[in-house]
Amino acid sequence: MDRIVRKAIAQLPPGFPKDDIPKARLKLTQEMKKVVRRASAKGGMTLYLPTEPLHGVTLPVSIVASEPIEIPRVRPDSGPEAVLAALASLTSGAETRELDGVAALRSERDVPADKTKGVDVAHRRVEYFVPVPNSAPDRYLSFSFSALIAPGSDPVFYDILVELFDAVMGTFRWSYA
């Protein structure tokens, strides 16, 4: 984290006031720690944050891969598909997708800023919920993508970021080591 903050501070524009650099460093460190704490509190085992600009823009996104969780079967003789169907019936905007030959549940929604709920900034959230093949008891991974929504920004930009995340998830492969 320190290396990322140092690199970000080194990329501040030439006219950035030198007296504001310590405040910028502290703010960036605090924000990164907050993101890490939130991801960890939700079972996150891996957090991806773009830190390098792409064509001069640092993408305002994060991806969290969560630890596998156990979910009991809907019925003793059912499988993960029944769990996904039950979740889909409770989740607006949910649809079934296939990731590396395994049925997965995908949902997408815009989350408005609401400081009372701990949501500081509006964001677009896409989540994939994927059963781990042949796990006993049944275990599931979740992948959560968030893109911060700047006030007055073009929604097409966020649609493209979601397409990028969907493309990344489309490359998902199970590794049986």
Coordinates of C-alpha atoms in Angstrom, one line a residue:
M1 CA 0.0 0.0 0.0
D2 CA 2.9 2.4 0.8
R3 CA 4.4 1.8 -2.6
I4 CA 1.1 2.5 -4.3
V5 CA 0.6 5.7 -2.3
R6 CA 4.2 6.9 -3.0
K7 CA 3.7 6.3 -6.8
A8 CA 0.3 8.1 -6.8
I9 CA 1.8 11.1 -5.0
A10 CA 4.7 11.2 -7.5
Q11 CA 2.1 11.4 -10.3
L12 CA 0.4 14.6 -8.9
P13 CA 0.3 17.4 -11.5
P14 CA 3.3 19.8 -11.5
G15 CA 1.3 22.7 -10.1
F16 CA 0.0 20.7 -7.1
P17 CA 0.7 22.8 -3.9
K18 CA 3.6 21.2 -2.0
D19 CA 1.9 22.1 1.3
D20 CA -1.1 19.9 0.3
I21 CA 1.0 16.8 -0.5
P22 CA 1.0 15.4 3.1
K23 CA -2.8 15.9 3.2
A24 CA -3.2 14.1 -0.1
R25 CA -1.0 11.3 1.0
L26 CA -2.9 10.9 4.3
K27 CA -6.3 11.0 2.5
L28 CA -5.2 8.4 -0.1
T29 CA -3.9 6.1 2.6
Q30 CA -7.1 6.5 4.7
E31 CA -9.3 5.8 1.6
M32 CA -7.3 2.7 0.6
K33 CA -7.4 1.4 4.2
K34 CA -11.2 1.9 4.3
V35 CA -11.6 0.0 1.0
V36 CA -9.5 -2.9 2.3
R37 CA -11.4 -3.0 5.7
R38 CA -14.8 -3.1 3.9
A39 CA -13.7 -5.8 1.5
S40 CA -12.2 -7.8 4.4
A41 CA -15.4 -7.4 6.5
K42 CA -17.4 -8.8 3.6
G43 CA -15.2 -11.9 3.3
G44 CA -13.0 -10.5 0.6
M45 CA -9.8 -12.5 0.1
T46 CA -8.5 -10.5 -2.9
L47 CA -9.0 -6.9 -3.8
Y48 CA -8.2 -5.4 -7.2
L49 CA -7.8 -1.7 -7.5
P50 CA -6.5 0.0 -10.7
T51 CA -3.5 2.1 -9.7
E52 CA -2.1 2.9 -13.1
P53 CA -3.8 5.5 -15.4
L54 CA -5.2 4.2 -18.7
H55 CA -5.0 6.9 -21.4
G56 CA -4.5 9.4 -18.6
V57 CA -7.5 8.2 -16.5
T58 CA -7.3 6.1 -13.4
L59 CA -10.5 3.9 -13.5
P60 CA -12.7 4.4 -10.5
V61 CA -13.4 0.7 -10.0
S62 CA -12.7 -2.1 -7.6
I63 CA -13.1 -5.9 -7.8
V64 CA -13.4 -8.1 -4.7
A65 CA -13.1 -11.9 -4.8
S66 CA -14.6 -13.3 -1.6
E67 CA -13.7 -16.5 0.3
P68 CA -15.8 -19.5 -0.5
I69 CA -18.9 -19.7 1.7
E70 CA -21.0 -22.7 2.4
I71 CA -24.7 -22.6 1.6
P72 CA -27.0 -25.6 2.4
R73 CA -28.9 -27.1 -0.4
V74 CA -32.5 -26.0 -1.0
R75 CA -33.6 -29.6 -0.8
P76 CA -31.3 -32.6 0.1
D77 CA -31.6 -34.0 -3.4
S78 CA -31.1 -30.6 -5.2
G79 CA -27.8 -29.0 -6.3
P80 CA -26.3 -25.6 -6.7
E81 CA -28.7 -24.8 -9.6
A82 CA -31.6 -24.7 -7.1
V83 CA -29.7 -22.4 -4.8
L84 CA -29.0 -20.1 -7.8
A85 CA -32.6 -20.2 -8.8
A86 CA -33.8 -19.3 -5.3
L87 CA -31.3 -16.4 -5.1
A88 CA -32.3 -15.2 -8.6
S89 CA -35.9 -15.0 -7.4
L90 CA -34.9 -12.7 -4.6
T91 CA -32.4 -10.6 -6.5
S92 CA -33.6 -7.9 -8.9
G93 CA -31.7 -7.8 -12.2
A94 CA -30.3 -11.3 -11.6
E95 CA -29.6 -13.6 -14.6
T96 CA -27.9 -16.9 -15.0
R97 CA -24.6 -17.0 -16.9
E98 CA -22.0 -19.7 -17.5
L99 CA -18.4 -19.4 -16.3
D100 CA -16.1 -22.2 -17.4
G101 CA -19.0 -24.6 -17.8
V102 CA -20.5 -23.8 -14.4
A103 CA -23.9 -22.0 -14.0
A104 CA -23.4 -18.7 -12.1
L105 CA -25.7 -15.9 -11.0
R106 CA -25.0 -12.4 -12.2
S107 CA -26.7 -9.2 -10.9
E108 CA -26.3 -5.5 -11.6
R109 CA -27.6 -2.4 -9.9
D110 CA -26.9 1.2 -9.2
V111 CA -26.3 1.9 -5.5
P112 CA -27.1 5.5 -4.5
A113 CA -25.0 7.4 -2.1
D114 CA -26.4 7.1 1.4
K115 CA -24.1 8.1 4.3
T116 CA -26.6 6.6 6.8
K117 CA -25.8 3.1 5.3
G118 CA -22.1 3.8 4.9
V119 CA -22.3 4.4 1.2
D120 CA -20.2 7.6 0.6
V121 CA -20.4 7.6 -3.2
A122 CA -23.0 6.3 -5.7
H123 CA -21.7 3.3 -7.6
R124 CA -22.6 0.7 -10.1
R125 CA -22.3 -2.8 -8.7
V126 CA -22.1 -6.1 -10.6
E127 CA -21.9 -9.3 -8.7
Y128 CA -21.2 -12.9 -9.8
F129 CA -22.1 -15.8 -7.5
V130 CA -20.4 -19.0 -8.6
P131 CA -20.7 -22.5 -7.1
V132 CA -17.4 -24.3 -6.7
P133 CA -17.7 -27.5 -8.8
N134 CA -17.9 -30.8 -6.9
S135 CA -17.6 -29.1 -3.5
A136 CA -19.0 -31.0 -0.5
P137 CA -20.7 -29.3 1.3
D138 CA -21.7 -26.9 -1.4
R139 CA -19.4 -23.8 -1.5
Y140 CA -19.7 -20.6 -3.5
L141 CA -17.4 -17.8 -4.6
S142 CA -18.6 -14.2 -5.1
F143 CA -17.0 -11.6 -7.3
S144 CA -18.1 -8.0 -6.8
F145 CA -17.3 -5.1 -9.1
S146 CA -18.0 -1.5 -8.2
A147 CA -17.5 1.6 -10.3
L148 CA -17.9 5.0 -8.6
I149 CA -20.4 7.2 -10.3
A150 CA -19.4 10.9 -10.5
P151 CA -22.3 13.3 -10.4
G152 CA -23.3 14.4 -14.0
S153 CA -21.2 11.8 -15.6
D154 CA -22.1 9.9 -18.8
P155 CA -23.8 6.5 -18.0
V156 CA -22.3 5.1 -21.1
F157 CA -18.9 5.2 -19.4
Y158 CA -20.2 3.0 -16.6
D159 CA -21.8 0.6 -19.2
I160 CA -18.4 0.2 -20.8
L161 CA -16.7 -0.5 -17.4
V162 CA -19.4 -3.1 -16.7
E163 CA -18.7 -4.7 -20.2
L164 CA -15.0 -4.8 -19.3
F165 CA -15.7 -6.6 -16.0
D166 CA -18.0 -9.0 -17.8
A167 CA -15.3 -9.7 -20.3
V168 CA -12.8 -10.3 -17.4
M169 CA -15.3 -12.7 -15.8
G170 CA -15.7 -14.4 -19.2
T171 CA -12.1 -15.5 -19.0
F172 CA -12.7 -17.1 -15.6
R173 CA -11.3 -20.7 -15.4
W174 CA -11.2 -23.3 -12.7
S175 CA -7.8 -24.6 -11.8
Y176 CA -7.7 -28.1 -10.4
A177 CA -4.2 -28.4 -8.8

